[in-house]
Amino acid sequence: MFEAVETGIAKSKGPISGTVKRGNLVITAQIPKDPETGAVIGGDIETQTRRTLSNLKMAVEAAGGTLADVMLCQIYLVEPGDAAGMNAVYREFFQEPYPCRATVVVKELLAPGMRIELIATAQLG
């Protein structure tokens, strides 16, 4: 059985555990939401990516790890042109060796105005 991790990020209104852990394995899904209010923030892709990755950092740290423990990121963007801006901010949070990553362009994401969503897998060391 896995456990839900209390991250300090506002909980979803849906039946979702944003971060789960079993042993040293952590899986988390993050969006550009204000950690206190839970509201999706507006702004360009850099702003939304920075908030999403800040939430990822909070979640992994709450589980007992660091961003260096993240092995896989699956990133969903709604605009192909946002990849460059997302990559610029991504480099602020991760260093080589970078996590394995897939970046997919989708038609839309659940919340209006949301430009990015990610799922990450970490193995705590």
PDB file of C-alpha atoms in Angstrom:
ATOM      1  CA  MET A   1       0.000   0.000   0.000  1.00  0.00           C
ATOM      2  CA  PHE A   2       1.235   3.491  -0.758  1.00  0.00           C
ATOM      3  CA  GLU A   3       0.819   6.588   1.373  1.00  0.00           C
ATOM      4  CA  ALA A   4      -0.303  10.079   0.399  1.00  0.00           C
ATOM      5  CA  VAL A   5       2.384  12.646   1.189  1.00  0.00           C
ATOM      6  CA  GLU A   6       1.384  15.877   2.918  1.00  0.00           C
ATOM      7  CA  THR A   7       3.232  18.449   0.819  1.00  0.00           C
ATOM      8  CA  GLY A   8       1.884  21.748   2.106  1.00  0.00           C
ATOM      9  CA  ILE A   9       0.372  22.390  -1.330  1.00  0.00           C
ATOM     10  CA  ALA A  10      -3.372  23.038  -1.378  1.00  0.00           C
ATOM     11  CA  LYS A  11      -5.237  19.805  -2.024  1.00  0.00           C
ATOM     12  CA  SER A  12      -7.152  19.211  -5.229  1.00  0.00           C
ATOM     13  CA  LYS A  13     -10.919  19.456  -5.197  1.00  0.00           C
ATOM     14  CA  GLY A  14     -11.042  16.125  -7.037  1.00  0.00           C
ATOM     15  CA  PRO A  15     -10.362  12.629  -5.695  1.00  0.00           C
ATOM     16  CA  ILE A  16      -6.608  12.977  -6.201  1.00  0.00           C
ATOM     17  CA  SER A  17      -3.507  12.443  -4.104  1.00  0.00           C
ATOM     18  CA  GLY A  18      -1.004  14.869  -5.624  1.00  0.00           C
ATOM     19  CA  THR A  19       2.015  13.017  -4.277  1.00  0.00           C
ATOM     20  CA  VAL A  20       2.250   9.382  -3.239  1.00  0.00           C
ATOM     21  CA  LYS A  21       5.071   7.304  -1.802  1.00  0.00           C
ATOM     22  CA  ARG A  22       5.819   3.629  -1.331  1.00  0.00           C
ATOM     23  CA  GLY A  23       9.159   2.850   0.218  1.00  0.00           C
ATOM     24  CA  ASN A  24      11.676   5.034  -1.594  1.00  0.00           C
ATOM     25  CA  LEU A  25       9.508   5.525  -4.694  1.00  0.00           C
ATOM     26  CA  VAL A  26       7.698   8.865  -5.051  1.00  0.00           C
ATOM     27  CA  ILE A  27       5.229   9.761  -7.811  1.00  0.00           C
ATOM     28  CA  THR A  28       3.772  13.239  -8.065  1.00  0.00           C
ATOM     29  CA  ALA A  29       1.631  15.261 -10.455  1.00  0.00           C
ATOM     30  CA  GLN A  30       2.020  19.040 -10.397  1.00  0.00           C
ATOM     31  CA  ILE A  31       0.401  22.015 -12.079  1.00  0.00           C
ATOM     32  CA  PRO A  32       0.989  25.775 -11.875  1.00  0.00           C
ATOM     33  CA  LYS A  33      -1.208  26.339  -8.853  1.00  0.00           C
ATOM     34  CA  ASP A  34      -0.683  28.633  -5.927  1.00  0.00           C
ATOM     35  CA  PRO A  35       0.307  26.290  -3.091  1.00  0.00           C
ATOM     36  CA  GLU A  36      -1.725  28.262  -0.548  1.00  0.00           C
ATOM     37  CA  THR A  37      -4.970  28.911  -2.433  1.00  0.00           C
ATOM     38  CA  GLY A  38      -4.927  26.069  -4.945  1.00  0.00           C
ATOM     39  CA  ALA A  39      -5.829  28.507  -7.747  1.00  0.00           C
ATOM     40  CA  VAL A  40      -4.119  27.998 -11.100  1.00  0.00           C
ATOM     41  CA  ILE A  41      -1.886  30.989 -11.733  1.00  0.00           C
ATOM     42  CA  GLY A  42      -1.965  32.845 -15.023  1.00  0.00           C
ATOM     43  CA  GLY A  43       0.948  34.107 -16.999  1.00  0.00           C
ATOM     44  CA  ASP A  44       3.347  32.997 -19.688  1.00  0.00           C
ATOM     45  CA  ILE A  45       4.971  29.580 -19.915  1.00  0.00           C
ATOM     46  CA  GLU A  46       8.016  30.679 -17.907  1.00  0.00           C
ATOM     47  CA  THR A  47       5.830  31.842 -15.010  1.00  0.00           C
ATOM     48  CA  GLN A  48       3.697  28.697 -15.073  1.00  0.00           C
ATOM     49  CA  THR A  49       6.712  26.392 -15.430  1.00  0.00           C
ATOM     50  CA  ARG A  50       8.504  28.072 -12.514  1.00  0.00           C
ATOM     51  CA  ARG A  51       5.431  27.597 -10.291  1.00  0.00           C
ATOM     52  CA  THR A  52       4.962  23.980 -11.426  1.00  0.00           C
ATOM     53  CA  LEU A  53       8.608  23.105 -10.775  1.00  0.00           C
ATOM     54  CA  SER A  54       8.549  24.945  -7.437  1.00  0.00           C
ATOM     55  CA  ASN A  55       5.564  22.788  -6.491  1.00  0.00           C
ATOM     56  CA  LEU A  56       7.483  19.705  -7.628  1.00  0.00           C
ATOM     57  CA  LYS A  57      10.395  20.715  -5.402  1.00  0.00           C
ATOM     58  CA  MET A  58       8.044  21.189  -2.433  1.00  0.00           C
ATOM     59  CA  ALA A  59       6.448  17.792  -3.034  1.00  0.00           C
ATOM     60  CA  VAL A  60       9.704  15.845  -3.385  1.00  0.00           C
ATOM     61  CA  GLU A  61      11.173  17.548  -0.330  1.00  0.00           C
ATOM     62  CA  ALA A  62       8.038  16.758   1.694  1.00  0.00           C
ATOM     63  CA  ALA A  63       8.557  13.103   0.728  1.00  0.00           C
ATOM     64  CA  GLY A  64      12.137  13.251   2.050  1.00  0.00           C
ATOM     65  CA  GLY A  65      14.082  13.850  -1.144  1.00  0.00           C
ATOM     66  CA  THR A  66      15.498  16.507  -3.424  1.00  0.00           C
ATOM     67  CA  LEU A  67      15.149  17.325  -7.093  1.00  0.00           C
ATOM     68  CA  ALA A  68      18.330  15.290  -7.645  1.00  0.00           C
ATOM     69  CA  ASP A  69      16.207  12.208  -6.824  1.00  0.00           C
ATOM     70  CA  VAL A  70      13.824  12.866  -9.738  1.00  0.00           C
ATOM     71  CA  MET A  71      14.475  10.292 -12.442  1.00  0.00           C
ATOM     72  CA  LEU A  72      11.572  10.885 -14.841  1.00  0.00           C
ATOM     73  CA  CYS A  73       9.442  13.872 -15.845  1.00  0.00           C
ATOM     74  CA  GLN A  74       6.478  13.619 -18.175  1.00  0.00           C
ATOM     75  CA  ILE A  75       5.535  17.130 -19.262  1.00  0.00           C
ATOM     76  CA  TYR A  76       2.351  18.150 -21.024  1.00  0.00           C
ATOM     77  CA  LEU A  77       2.198  21.465 -22.899  1.00  0.00           C
ATOM     78  CA  VAL A  78      -0.705  22.964 -24.844  1.00  0.00           C
ATOM     79  CA  GLU A  79       1.496  24.971 -27.224  1.00  0.00           C
ATOM     80  CA  PRO A  80       4.512  23.562 -29.093  1.00  0.00           C
ATOM     81  CA  GLY A  81       6.057  27.031 -29.066  1.00  0.00           C
ATOM     82  CA  ASP A  82       6.188  26.911 -25.254  1.00  0.00           C
ATOM     83  CA  ALA A  83       8.933  24.256 -25.273  1.00  0.00           C
ATOM     84  CA  ALA A  84      11.811  26.761 -25.405  1.00  0.00           C
ATOM     85  CA  GLY A  85      10.522  28.797 -22.461  1.00  0.00           C
ATOM     86  CA  MET A  86       9.776  25.656 -20.468  1.00  0.00           C
ATOM     87  CA  ASN A  87      13.288  24.326 -21.171  1.00  0.00           C
ATOM     88  CA  ALA A  88      14.890  27.591 -20.015  1.00  0.00           C
ATOM     89  CA  VAL A  89      13.137  27.378 -16.643  1.00  0.00           C
ATOM     90  CA  TYR A  90      13.675  23.596 -16.420  1.00  0.00           C
ATOM     91  CA  ARG A  91      17.437  24.252 -16.511  1.00  0.00           C
ATOM     92  CA  GLU A  92      17.065  26.490 -13.441  1.00  0.00           C
ATOM     93  CA  PHE A  93      15.754  23.516 -11.435  1.00  0.00           C
ATOM     94  CA  PHE A  94      17.683  20.543 -12.853  1.00  0.00           C
ATOM     95  CA  GLN A  95      21.334  19.949 -13.652  1.00  0.00           C
ATOM     96  CA  GLU A  96      23.129  17.174 -15.483  1.00  0.00           C
ATOM     97  CA  PRO A  97      22.485  14.359 -15.407  1.00  0.00           C
ATOM     98  CA  TYR A  98      18.976  15.520 -16.246  1.00  0.00           C
ATOM     99  CA  PRO A  99      16.005  13.294 -15.479  1.00  0.00           C
ATOM    100  CA  CYS A 100      14.694  11.188 -18.328  1.00  0.00           C
ATOM    101  CA  ARG A 101      11.893  13.229 -19.893  1.00  0.00           C
ATOM    102  CA  ALA A 102       9.039  13.070 -22.340  1.00  0.00           C
ATOM    103  CA  THR A 103       7.373  16.281 -23.467  1.00  0.00           C
ATOM    104  CA  VAL A 104       4.010  15.958 -25.138  1.00  0.00           C
ATOM    105  CA  VAL A 105       1.805  18.591 -26.759  1.00  0.00           C
ATOM    106  CA  VAL A 106      -1.865  18.090 -25.974  1.00  0.00           C
ATOM    107  CA  LYS A 107      -5.025  19.793 -27.182  1.00  0.00           C
ATOM    108  CA  GLU A 108      -5.827  21.230 -23.760  1.00  0.00           C
ATOM    109  CA  LEU A 109      -5.435  20.690 -20.040  1.00  0.00           C
ATOM    110  CA  LEU A 110      -8.234  20.490 -17.481  1.00  0.00           C
ATOM    111  CA  ALA A 111      -8.072  24.000 -15.996  1.00  0.00           C
ATOM    112  CA  PRO A 112      -8.684  26.972 -18.305  1.00  0.00           C
ATOM    113  CA  GLY A 113      -5.477  28.931 -18.953  1.00  0.00           C
ATOM    114  CA  MET A 114      -3.206  26.147 -17.731  1.00  0.00           C
ATOM    115  CA  ARG A 115      -0.265  25.751 -20.124  1.00  0.00           C
ATOM    116  CA  ILE A 116       1.719  22.984 -18.393  1.00  0.00           C
ATOM    117  CA  GLU A 117       1.252  19.895 -16.260  1.00  0.00           C
ATOM    118  CA  LEU A 118       3.818  17.342 -15.202  1.00  0.00           C
ATOM    119  CA  ILE A 119       4.138  13.923 -13.647  1.00  0.00           C
ATOM    120  CA  ALA A 120       7.433  13.044 -11.985  1.00  0.00           C
ATOM    121  CA  THR A 121       8.912   9.887 -10.535  1.00  0.00           C
ATOM    122  CA  ALA A 122      11.650  10.026  -7.914  1.00  0.00           C
ATOM    123  CA  GLN A 123      13.657   7.301  -6.206  1.00  0.00           C
ATOM    124  CA  LEU A 124      14.845   8.549  -2.849  1.00  0.00           C
ATOM    125  CA  GLY A 125      18.472   7.781  -2.221  1.00  0.00           C
TER     126      GLY A 125
END
